Coordinates of C-alpha atoms and ligand atoms in Angstrom, one line a residue:
M1 CA 128.0 114.6 100.0
F2 CA 128.7 110.9 99.8
K3 CA 129.2 108.9 103.0
A4 CA 129.4 105.1 102.6
S5 CA 127.9 104.7 106.1
K6 CA 124.6 106.3 104.9
Y7 CA 124.1 103.2 102.7
Y8 CA 125.0 100.4 105.1
N9 CA 121.4 100.1 106.1
L10 CA 120.3 99.6 102.5
L11 CA 122.9 97.0 101.9
Q12 CA 121.8 95.2 105.0
Q13 CA 118.2 95.3 103.8
L14 CA 119.3 93.9 100.5
E15 CA 121.2 91.1 102.3
N16 CA 118.0 90.2 104.1
F17 CA 116.1 90.3 100.8
F18 CA 118.5 88.0 99.0
S19 CA 118.7 85.6 102.0
T20 CA 115.2 84.5 101.1
A21 CA 115.9 84.2 97.4
N22 CA 116.8 80.5 97.6
S23 CA 115.2 77.1 97.3
S24 CA 114.3 76.8 101.0
S25 CA 112.2 80.0 100.8
L26 CA 109.0 80.7 98.8
L27 CA 109.4 82.6 95.6
T28 CA 106.2 84.6 95.7
K29 CA 103.6 85.9 98.1
P30 CA 100.8 86.9 95.7
I31 CA 99.1 89.9 97.1
D32 CA 96.0 91.8 96.1
P33 CA 96.7 95.3 94.7
N34 CA 94.3 96.8 97.3
V35 CA 96.1 95.1 100.2
L36 CA 99.5 96.1 98.7
K37 CA 98.3 99.7 98.5
S38 CA 97.8 99.8 102.2
Q39 CA 101.3 98.4 102.8
L40 CA 103.1 101.0 100.7
S41 CA 103.4 104.7 101.4
L42 CA 102.0 105.8 98.1
D43 CA 101.0 109.3 99.1
L44 CA 103.6 111.7 98.1
P45 CA 104.1 114.1 101.0
N46 CA 104.3 117.8 101.1
E47 CA 107.2 117.8 103.6
G48 CA 109.9 115.2 103.2
K49 CA 112.2 113.5 105.7
P50 CA 115.9 112.5 106.1
V51 CA 117.2 109.6 104.0
E52 CA 118.0 107.6 107.1
E53 CA 114.2 107.5 107.7
L54 CA 113.4 106.0 104.4
R55 CA 114.1 102.5 105.8
T56 CA 110.4 101.6 106.2
E57 CA 109.7 102.6 102.6
I58 CA 112.6 100.4 101.4
T59 CA 111.5 97.5 103.6
S60 CA 107.9 97.7 102.3
Y61 CA 109.2 97.7 98.8
L62 CA 111.5 94.8 99.3
N63 CA 108.9 92.8 101.2
N64 CA 106.7 92.9 98.1
A65 CA 109.3 92.7 95.4
L66 CA 109.3 89.6 93.3
K67 CA 112.5 87.6 93.9
T68 CA 113.7 87.2 90.3
A69 CA 117.0 85.8 91.6
H70 CA 115.2 82.9 93.2
P71 CA 116.3 79.6 91.5
S72 CA 112.7 78.7 90.7
Y73 CA 112.0 81.9 88.8
F74 CA 111.6 80.8 85.2
N75 CA 108.9 83.2 84.1
Q76 CA 110.8 85.5 81.7
L77 CA 113.9 85.4 79.6
W78 CA 116.0 86.8 82.4
G79 CA 116.6 86.2 86.1
G80 CA 119.3 85.4 88.6
F81 CA 121.9 87.6 90.0
N82 CA 125.5 88.6 89.0
S83 CA 127.5 90.6 91.6
A84 CA 129.9 92.2 89.2
C85 CA 126.9 93.5 87.3
F86 CA 125.4 94.8 90.5
M87 CA 128.6 96.7 91.2
G88 CA 128.6 98.1 87.7
D89 CA 125.0 99.2 88.1
M90 CA 125.8 101.1 91.3
L91 CA 128.8 102.6 89.6
A92 CA 126.7 103.8 86.7
S93 CA 124.2 105.4 89.1
A94 CA 126.8 107.0 91.3
T95 CA 128.7 108.5 88.3
N96 CA 125.5 109.3 86.5
T97 CA 126.2 110.4 83.0
S98 CA 124.9 110.1 79.5
M99 CA 126.4 108.1 76.6
Y100 CA 125.9 110.8 74.0
T101 CA 129.3 112.5 74.1
Y102 CA 132.9 111.5 74.9
E103 CA 133.1 114.8 76.8
V104 CA 130.6 113.7 79.5
A105 CA 131.3 109.9 79.3
P106 CA 135.0 109.5 78.5
A107 CA 135.8 106.1 80.0
A108 CA 132.3 104.8 79.3
T109 CA 132.6 105.6 75.6
L110 CA 135.8 103.6 75.3
I111 CA 134.3 100.8 77.3
E112 CA 131.3 100.7 75.0
Q113 CA 133.6 100.8 72.0
A114 CA 135.5 97.9 73.4
L115 CA 132.4 95.8 73.9
V116 CA 131.1 96.7 70.4
T117 CA 134.4 95.4 69.0
K118 CA 134.5 92.3 71.1
M119 CA 131.0 91.3 70.5
S120 CA 131.1 91.9 66.8
G121 CA 134.3 89.8 66.7
I122 CA 132.5 86.9 68.5
L123 CA 129.8 87.0 65.9
G124 CA 132.3 86.9 63.0
F125 CA 131.7 90.5 61.9
K126 CA 135.0 91.9 60.7
S127 CA 134.0 95.3 61.9
A128 CA 130.7 97.0 62.8
D129 CA 129.2 100.1 64.2
G130 CA 127.2 99.5 67.3
Q131 CA 125.7 101.0 70.3
F132 CA 123.8 99.9 73.4
T133 CA 120.1 100.7 73.1
T134 CA 117.2 100.6 75.5
G135 CA 116.3 97.0 74.6
G136 CA 115.9 94.5 71.9
S137 CA 112.5 95.9 70.8
N138 CA 114.1 99.3 70.2
G139 CA 117.1 97.7 68.6
N140 CA 114.8 95.9 66.1
L141 CA 113.0 99.2 65.5
M142 CA 116.3 101.0 64.8
A143 CA 117.5 98.2 62.5
M144 CA 114.3 98.5 60.5
A145 CA 114.7 102.3 60.3
I146 CA 118.3 101.9 59.1
A147 CA 117.2 99.4 56.4
R148 CA 114.4 101.7 55.4
H149 CA 116.8 104.7 55.1
H150 CA 119.2 102.5 53.1
V151 CA 116.5 101.6 50.5
L152 CA 114.8 105.0 50.6
P153 CA 117.4 107.7 51.4
T154 CA 114.9 110.5 51.0
V155 CA 112.7 109.1 53.8
K156 CA 114.3 111.3 56.4
Q157 CA 113.2 114.5 54.8
D158 CA 110.2 113.5 52.8
G159 CA 108.6 110.8 55.0
M160 CA 106.8 107.8 53.5
T161 CA 105.4 109.3 50.3
S162 CA 102.8 107.6 48.2
G163 CA 105.2 105.5 46.2
P164 CA 105.2 101.7 46.1
K165 CA 104.8 100.0 49.5
L166 CA 107.8 98.8 51.4
V167 CA 107.4 95.2 52.7
A168 CA 109.4 93.6 55.5
F169 CA 109.5 89.8 56.3
V170 CA 109.8 88.0 59.6
S171 CA 108.8 84.5 60.6
R172 CA 105.4 83.8 62.1
E173 CA 107.1 83.2 65.4
A174 CA 109.2 86.4 65.4
H175 CA 108.9 88.9 68.3
Y176 CA 106.0 91.3 68.4
S177 CA 108.4 94.3 68.4
F178 CA 108.5 94.0 64.6
D179 CA 104.8 94.7 64.4
K180 CA 105.4 97.8 66.5
A181 CA 108.3 98.8 64.3
A182 CA 106.3 98.4 61.1
H183 CA 103.6 100.6 62.7
I184 CA 105.9 103.3 64.2
L185 CA 108.0 103.6 61.0
G186 CA 104.9 104.1 58.9
L187 CA 105.1 100.9 56.9
G188 CA 101.9 99.7 58.4
T189 CA 101.5 96.3 60.1
E190 CA 100.0 94.9 56.8
Q191 CA 103.4 95.4 55.2
L192 CA 105.0 93.1 57.7
W193 CA 104.7 89.7 56.1
K194 CA 104.9 86.6 58.3
V195 CA 106.8 83.7 56.8
P196 CA 105.5 80.2 57.7
V197 CA 107.8 78.0 59.9
D198 CA 108.6 74.4 59.9
S199 CA 107.6 71.9 62.7
D200 CA 110.5 73.2 64.9
G201 CA 109.4 76.8 64.5
R202 CA 112.2 77.8 62.0
M203 CA 111.5 80.1 59.1
K204 CA 111.0 78.2 55.8
P205 CA 113.4 79.7 53.3
E206 CA 111.3 78.6 50.3
A207 CA 108.3 80.3 51.7
L208 CA 110.3 83.5 52.2
S209 CA 111.3 83.4 48.5
E210 CA 107.7 82.9 47.4
L211 CA 106.5 85.8 49.5
V212 CA 109.2 88.1 48.2
D213 CA 108.1 87.2 44.6
R214 CA 104.5 87.8 45.5
A215 CA 105.3 91.3 46.9
R216 CA 107.2 92.2 43.7
V217 CA 104.3 91.0 41.6
Q218 CA 102.0 93.3 43.6
G219 CA 104.3 96.2 42.8
S220 CA 105.7 96.5 46.4
I221 CA 109.3 96.8 47.3
P222 CA 110.6 94.0 49.6
F223 CA 113.4 95.6 51.6
F224 CA 114.0 93.8 54.9
V225 CA 114.1 90.3 56.4
A226 CA 114.7 89.5 60.0
G227 CA 115.8 86.0 61.1
T228 CA 115.4 85.2 64.8
A229 CA 118.2 83.7 66.9
G230 CA 116.2 82.1 69.6
T231 CA 112.5 82.7 69.2
T232 CA 110.8 83.9 72.3
V233 CA 108.6 80.8 72.8
R234 CA 110.4 77.9 71.3
G235 CA 114.0 79.1 71.3
A236 CA 114.3 78.2 67.6
F237 CA 117.1 79.5 65.4
D238 CA 116.1 80.4 61.8
P239 CA 118.3 79.0 59.0
F240 CA 120.5 82.1 58.6
E241 CA 122.6 80.7 55.7
E242 CA 119.6 80.2 53.5
I243 CA 117.9 83.5 54.5
S244 CA 121.2 85.3 53.9
A245 CA 121.4 83.9 50.4
I246 CA 117.8 85.0 49.6
A247 CA 118.4 88.4 51.1
H248 CA 121.6 88.8 49.0
Q249 CA 119.9 87.8 45.8
E250 CA 116.8 89.9 46.4
N251 CA 118.6 92.9 47.7
L252 CA 117.0 92.8 51.2
W253 CA 118.5 94.1 54.4
F254 CA 119.3 91.0 56.5
H255 CA 118.7 91.6 60.2
I256 CA 119.0 89.1 63.0
D257 CA 117.0 89.4 66.2
G258 CA 119.3 87.7 68.6
A259 CA 117.8 89.4 71.7
W260 CA 117.3 86.0 73.3
G261 CA 119.7 83.7 71.6
A262 CA 122.8 85.6 70.3
S263 CA 124.5 84.7 73.6
V264 CA 124.9 81.1 72.5
S265 CA 127.8 82.6 70.4
L266 CA 129.8 82.6 73.7
S267 CA 130.0 78.8 73.7
A268 CA 132.1 76.8 71.3
T269 CA 129.8 73.9 71.8
H270 CA 126.6 75.8 70.9
R271 CA 127.6 78.6 68.6
Q272 CA 126.8 76.5 65.5
L273 CA 123.2 77.5 66.1
M274 CA 124.3 80.9 64.8
A275 CA 125.8 79.6 61.6
G276 CA 125.4 82.2 58.9
A277 CA 124.8 85.0 61.4
N278 CA 128.0 86.6 60.3
Q279 CA 126.3 87.4 57.0
A280 CA 123.8 89.7 58.6
D281 CA 123.7 93.4 58.0
S282 CA 122.6 94.1 61.6
L283 CA 122.0 92.2 64.8
V284 CA 120.4 92.8 68.2
W285 CA 121.9 91.0 71.2
D286 CA 120.4 91.4 74.7
A287 CA 123.0 90.9 77.4
H288 CA 120.2 91.3 80.0
K289 CA 118.8 87.9 79.0
M290 CA 121.1 84.8 78.8
M291 CA 124.1 86.8 80.1
G292 CA 122.2 87.8 83.2
M293 CA 122.8 91.5 83.2
T294 CA 120.2 93.7 84.9
L295 CA 117.6 95.3 82.6
M296 CA 118.4 97.0 80.3
C297 CA 121.6 95.9 78.5
S298 CA 121.1 95.5 74.8
L299 CA 123.5 95.9 71.9
L300 CA 122.6 96.8 68.3
L301 CA 125.3 96.1 65.7
V302 CA 125.3 97.4 62.2
K303 CA 127.9 95.9 59.9
Q304 CA 128.4 98.7 57.4
R305 CA 130.0 101.6 59.2
G306 CA 128.3 105.0 58.8
Q307 CA 124.8 103.6 58.3
M308 CA 123.7 104.3 61.8
L309 CA 124.9 107.9 61.6
R310 CA 123.4 108.5 58.2
T311 CA 120.0 107.2 59.4
F312 CA 119.9 109.0 62.8
S313 CA 121.8 112.2 62.4
T314 CA 119.5 115.3 62.3
A315 CA 119.8 119.0 62.1
G316 CA 119.6 121.2 65.1
T317 CA 121.9 119.2 67.4
D318 CA 124.9 121.6 67.3
Y319 CA 124.0 122.7 70.9
L320 CA 125.0 119.2 72.0
F321 CA 127.4 117.8 69.4
H322 CA 129.7 120.7 68.8
D323 CA 132.2 119.2 66.4
E324 CA 130.1 116.5 64.9
V325 CA 127.7 116.3 62.0
S326 CA 125.1 118.8 62.6
A327 CA 122.7 121.0 60.7
G328 CA 122.7 120.4 57.0
E329 CA 125.8 118.3 57.2
V330 CA 124.5 114.8 57.0
P331 CA 127.3 112.6 55.7
T332 CA 126.9 111.2 52.2
E333 CA 127.1 107.5 51.3
S334 CA 130.6 107.9 49.8
S335 CA 132.1 109.9 52.6
T336 CA 131.5 107.2 55.3
S337 CA 130.9 103.9 53.6
S338 CA 134.2 102.3 54.4
T339 CA 133.5 98.9 55.8
E340 CA 136.7 98.0 57.6
L341 CA 137.8 100.6 60.0
P342 CA 139.9 100.0 63.1
I343 CA 138.4 100.6 66.5
E344 CA 139.7 104.2 66.6
E345 CA 137.2 104.9 63.8
L346 CA 134.2 104.1 66.0
P347 CA 132.6 107.4 66.8
T348 CA 133.8 109.1 69.9
D349 CA 130.4 110.7 70.3
F350 CA 127.8 108.0 70.2
G351 CA 124.8 110.4 70.3
P352 CA 124.4 111.5 66.7
A353 CA 124.2 107.9 65.4
T354 CA 121.3 106.7 67.6
M355 CA 117.6 107.4 68.1
H356 CA 118.2 108.2 71.8
C357 CA 119.3 111.4 73.4
G358 CA 120.2 110.8 77.0
R359 CA 121.3 107.2 77.5
R360 CA 122.4 105.3 80.6
V361 CA 125.8 103.7 80.8
D362 CA 124.6 100.1 80.3
A363 CA 128.0 99.0 79.0
L364 CA 129.7 99.5 82.3
K365 CA 128.0 96.6 84.1
L366 CA 128.7 94.2 81.2
W367 CA 132.3 95.3 81.0
L368 CA 132.8 94.7 84.8
A369 CA 131.0 91.3 84.5
W370 CA 133.2 90.4 81.6
R371 CA 136.3 91.3 83.5
H372 CA 135.0 89.1 86.3
L373 CA 133.9 86.1 84.3
G374 CA 136.2 86.3 81.2
D375 CA 135.3 84.5 78.0
R376 CA 135.7 81.2 79.8
G377 CA 133.2 82.1 82.4
W378 CA 130.6 83.1 79.8
E379 CA 131.1 79.9 78.0
R380 CA 130.6 77.9 81.2
L381 CA 127.4 79.8 81.9
I382 CA 125.9 79.1 78.5
D383 CA 127.0 75.5 78.6
S384 CA 125.5 75.1 82.0
Y385 CA 122.1 76.4 80.7
F386 CA 122.1 73.8 77.9
E387 CA 123.0 71.1 80.4
L388 CA 120.1 72.0 82.6
A389 CA 117.8 72.2 79.6
Q390 CA 119.0 68.7 78.7
R391 CA 118.2 67.5 82.2
A392 CA 114.7 69.0 81.9
E393 CA 114.2 67.3 78.6
T394 CA 115.2 64.0 80.0
I395 CA 112.7 64.4 82.9
I396 CA 109.9 65.2 80.5
D397 CA 110.8 62.3 78.1
K398 CA 110.9 59.8 81.0
H399 CA 107.7 60.9 82.6
P400 CA 104.5 59.1 81.3
S401 CA 102.3 62.2 81.8
L402 CA 104.7 64.9 80.5
E403 CA 104.9 65.6 76.8
L404 CA 107.4 67.9 74.9
V405 CA 105.2 69.7 72.5
S406 CA 108.0 71.0 70.3
S407 CA 111.5 69.6 70.0
R408 CA 114.1 71.5 72.0
Q409 CA 116.3 73.8 69.9
S410 CA 118.2 75.5 72.7
V411 CA 117.2 76.3 76.3
N412 CA 113.4 76.7 75.9
L413 CA 111.2 73.7 76.8
C414 CA 107.6 73.8 75.6
F415 CA 105.7 71.0 77.3
R416 CA 102.5 70.0 78.9
Y417 CA 101.0 67.6 81.4
L418 CA 98.6 65.1 79.9
P419 CA 95.7 64.3 82.1
Q420 CA 93.5 61.1 81.6
N421 CA 91.1 63.3 79.7
K422 CA 93.3 64.9 77.1
Q423 CA 90.6 67.5 76.4
Q424 CA 91.5 69.1 79.7
A425 CA 95.2 69.5 79.0
D426 CA 95.1 73.2 78.0
E427 CA 93.0 74.2 80.9
L428 CA 95.2 72.2 83.3
T429 CA 98.3 74.0 82.1
L430 CA 96.8 77.3 83.1
K431 CA 95.6 76.0 86.5
V432 CA 98.9 74.4 87.3
R433 CA 100.8 77.5 86.4
Q434 CA 98.5 79.5 88.6
A435 CA 98.9 77.1 91.5
L436 CA 102.7 77.0 91.2
W437 CA 102.7 80.8 91.5
E438 CA 100.1 81.1 94.3
T439 CA 101.9 78.6 96.5
G440 CA 105.2 80.4 95.9
T441 CA 106.7 77.2 94.4
A442 CA 107.9 78.5 91.0
M443 CA 107.1 80.9 88.3
V444 CA 106.9 79.6 84.7
N445 CA 105.1 81.1 81.8
Y446 CA 102.8 79.6 79.3
A447 CA 102.3 80.0 75.5
Q448 CA 100.4 78.6 72.6
V449 CA 102.3 76.1 70.4
E450 CA 100.6 74.4 67.5
G451 CA 97.2 75.1 69.0
K452 CA 98.2 73.7 72.4
T453 CA 98.6 75.7 75.7
V454 CA 102.0 74.7 77.0
F455 CA 104.4 75.5 79.8
R456 CA 107.4 77.4 78.5
L457 CA 110.3 76.6 80.7
V458 CA 113.3 78.8 80.0
I459 CA 116.7 78.2 81.5
C460 CA 118.6 81.5 82.0
N461 CA 118.9 81.9 85.7
N462 CA 122.4 81.5 87.1
Q463 CA 121.0 80.5 90.5
T464 CA 119.2 77.4 89.2
R465 CA 120.8 74.0 89.8
S466 CA 119.9 70.6 88.7
E467 CA 118.0 69.9 92.0
D468 CA 115.9 73.0 91.4
I469 CA 114.8 71.6 88.0
E470 CA 114.0 68.2 89.5
R471 CA 112.0 69.9 92.3
F472 CA 110.2 72.0 89.8
F473 CA 108.9 69.0 87.9
E474 CA 108.1 67.1 91.1
A475 CA 106.0 70.0 92.3
L476 CA 104.4 70.5 88.9
V477 CA 103.3 66.9 88.6
A478 CA 102.0 66.7 92.1
I479 CA 99.9 69.8 91.6
A480 CA 98.7 68.6 88.2
R481 CA 97.6 65.2 89.7
R482 CA 95.7 66.9 92.4
L483 CA 94.0 69.4 90.1
E484 CA 93.2 66.6 87.6
Q485 CA 91.3 64.8 90.3
E486 CA 89.4 67.9 91.2
M487 CA 88.5 68.5 87.5
C488 CA 86.9 65.1 87.1
Ligands
LIG1 C1 112.9 89.6 74.5 C2 112.9 89.6 73.1 C3 112.8 90.9 72.4 C4 112.6 92.1 73.1 O1 113.7 92.6 73.8 P1 113.6 93.7 75.0 O2 115.0 93.8 75.3 O3 112.7 93.1 76.0 O4 113.0 94.9 74.3 C5 112.9 90.9 71.0 N1 113.1 89.7 70.4 C6 113.1 88.5 71.0 C7 113.3 87.3 70.1 C8 113.0 88.4 72.3 O5 113.1 87.2 73.0

């Protein structure tokens, strides 16, 4: 069935692909969808052909794939390449299984348990339940569902009945997945209240207190607050100590969305950004962002053991989970509410305690990468990102036409190029970004910060070196100068 020689060609093709993912090659080759259509074999044939003959399809895909491992790829909160992760990904495909039962995923279950334990320990959680999910967005959704079940244990059977409204709080700069969660969970987006932020993009604790009071005065039930560890645009870390104190006093579930920034916990130098995060009831951590794992690799941790199972277990699963909680046997608060259980007490069948059914073995690549890098390797990686971000900040500060629009909190830099005519700055950001992309020079995203259209440079690509950052700014300024002339 499996012959290694069958795959040599593919590996060779990948080698060619990666050989152009470096600073002496262009990043992109923008292509019109109609032209691309003609280059791909999009018709799905009636009669197939041997795998050896799929070479042309693979080549046409690779020729048009974006090189996200290129050192000038800064467009999203992920990028780069990690070989141990690649090996883990292949291994997961080859040994294809699902994370729902120990029976079908014995080693993978223990590996996932070990990562849950390790990563909770790094965050200062004494113990926690946890599982990999299909991404930070779904982790946030699940956390809100657990909080809702905690405050309204009848919700599973009765749904959202016509009682008082449940209100959740996030900062104005929180990720849009909370709006989706409020919608999907039946709270309604109007019940997701956005707390104002300070000039650095951090949630204002006093504003949170005021909004919680206002919700109570209206007869609603405040039940959930999420702080963000590394906001998507500015990379800001909310003040967790203060939020935690309010959550504790007001009886709110305290969640942390650390999809982007929880990885700073791997560095002794930078983990103070997470101060107070150990007080959270739940936390999301994407290893496919700063840790450079391939998409998806995302962990949801829930501090109080049993909460995940109580929320997500359902009747009618005895066909799958033979010895576990099934029909009518949902565990009660008292039977599973112990908070400090050793690792053996993590469930051996992950399935009943998550919203997923089939789930890929995402923990495998992270485990392999961790065995490869060790704690020290992760720390060096995170520290190197902060050093590059510092380098970028220095370049911006020193350049007369570049302006940092929001102070740097972590590895996000929100800046713009200031033309002679400042009115044109926003338009110029968009034009320069487009030109960087069209010329294959770099990919960087843009965002709105304080009413300004800014470049959002994010440092999370393990292939990027200091020279790449310098080249990026040189190219950006050169293009901006040229376009500025044309706009006059
Ligand atoms: C990226 C991000 C998310 C979404 O995570 P996915 O894994 O892409 O679903 C949520 N919150 C923040 C702060 C993010 O940066």
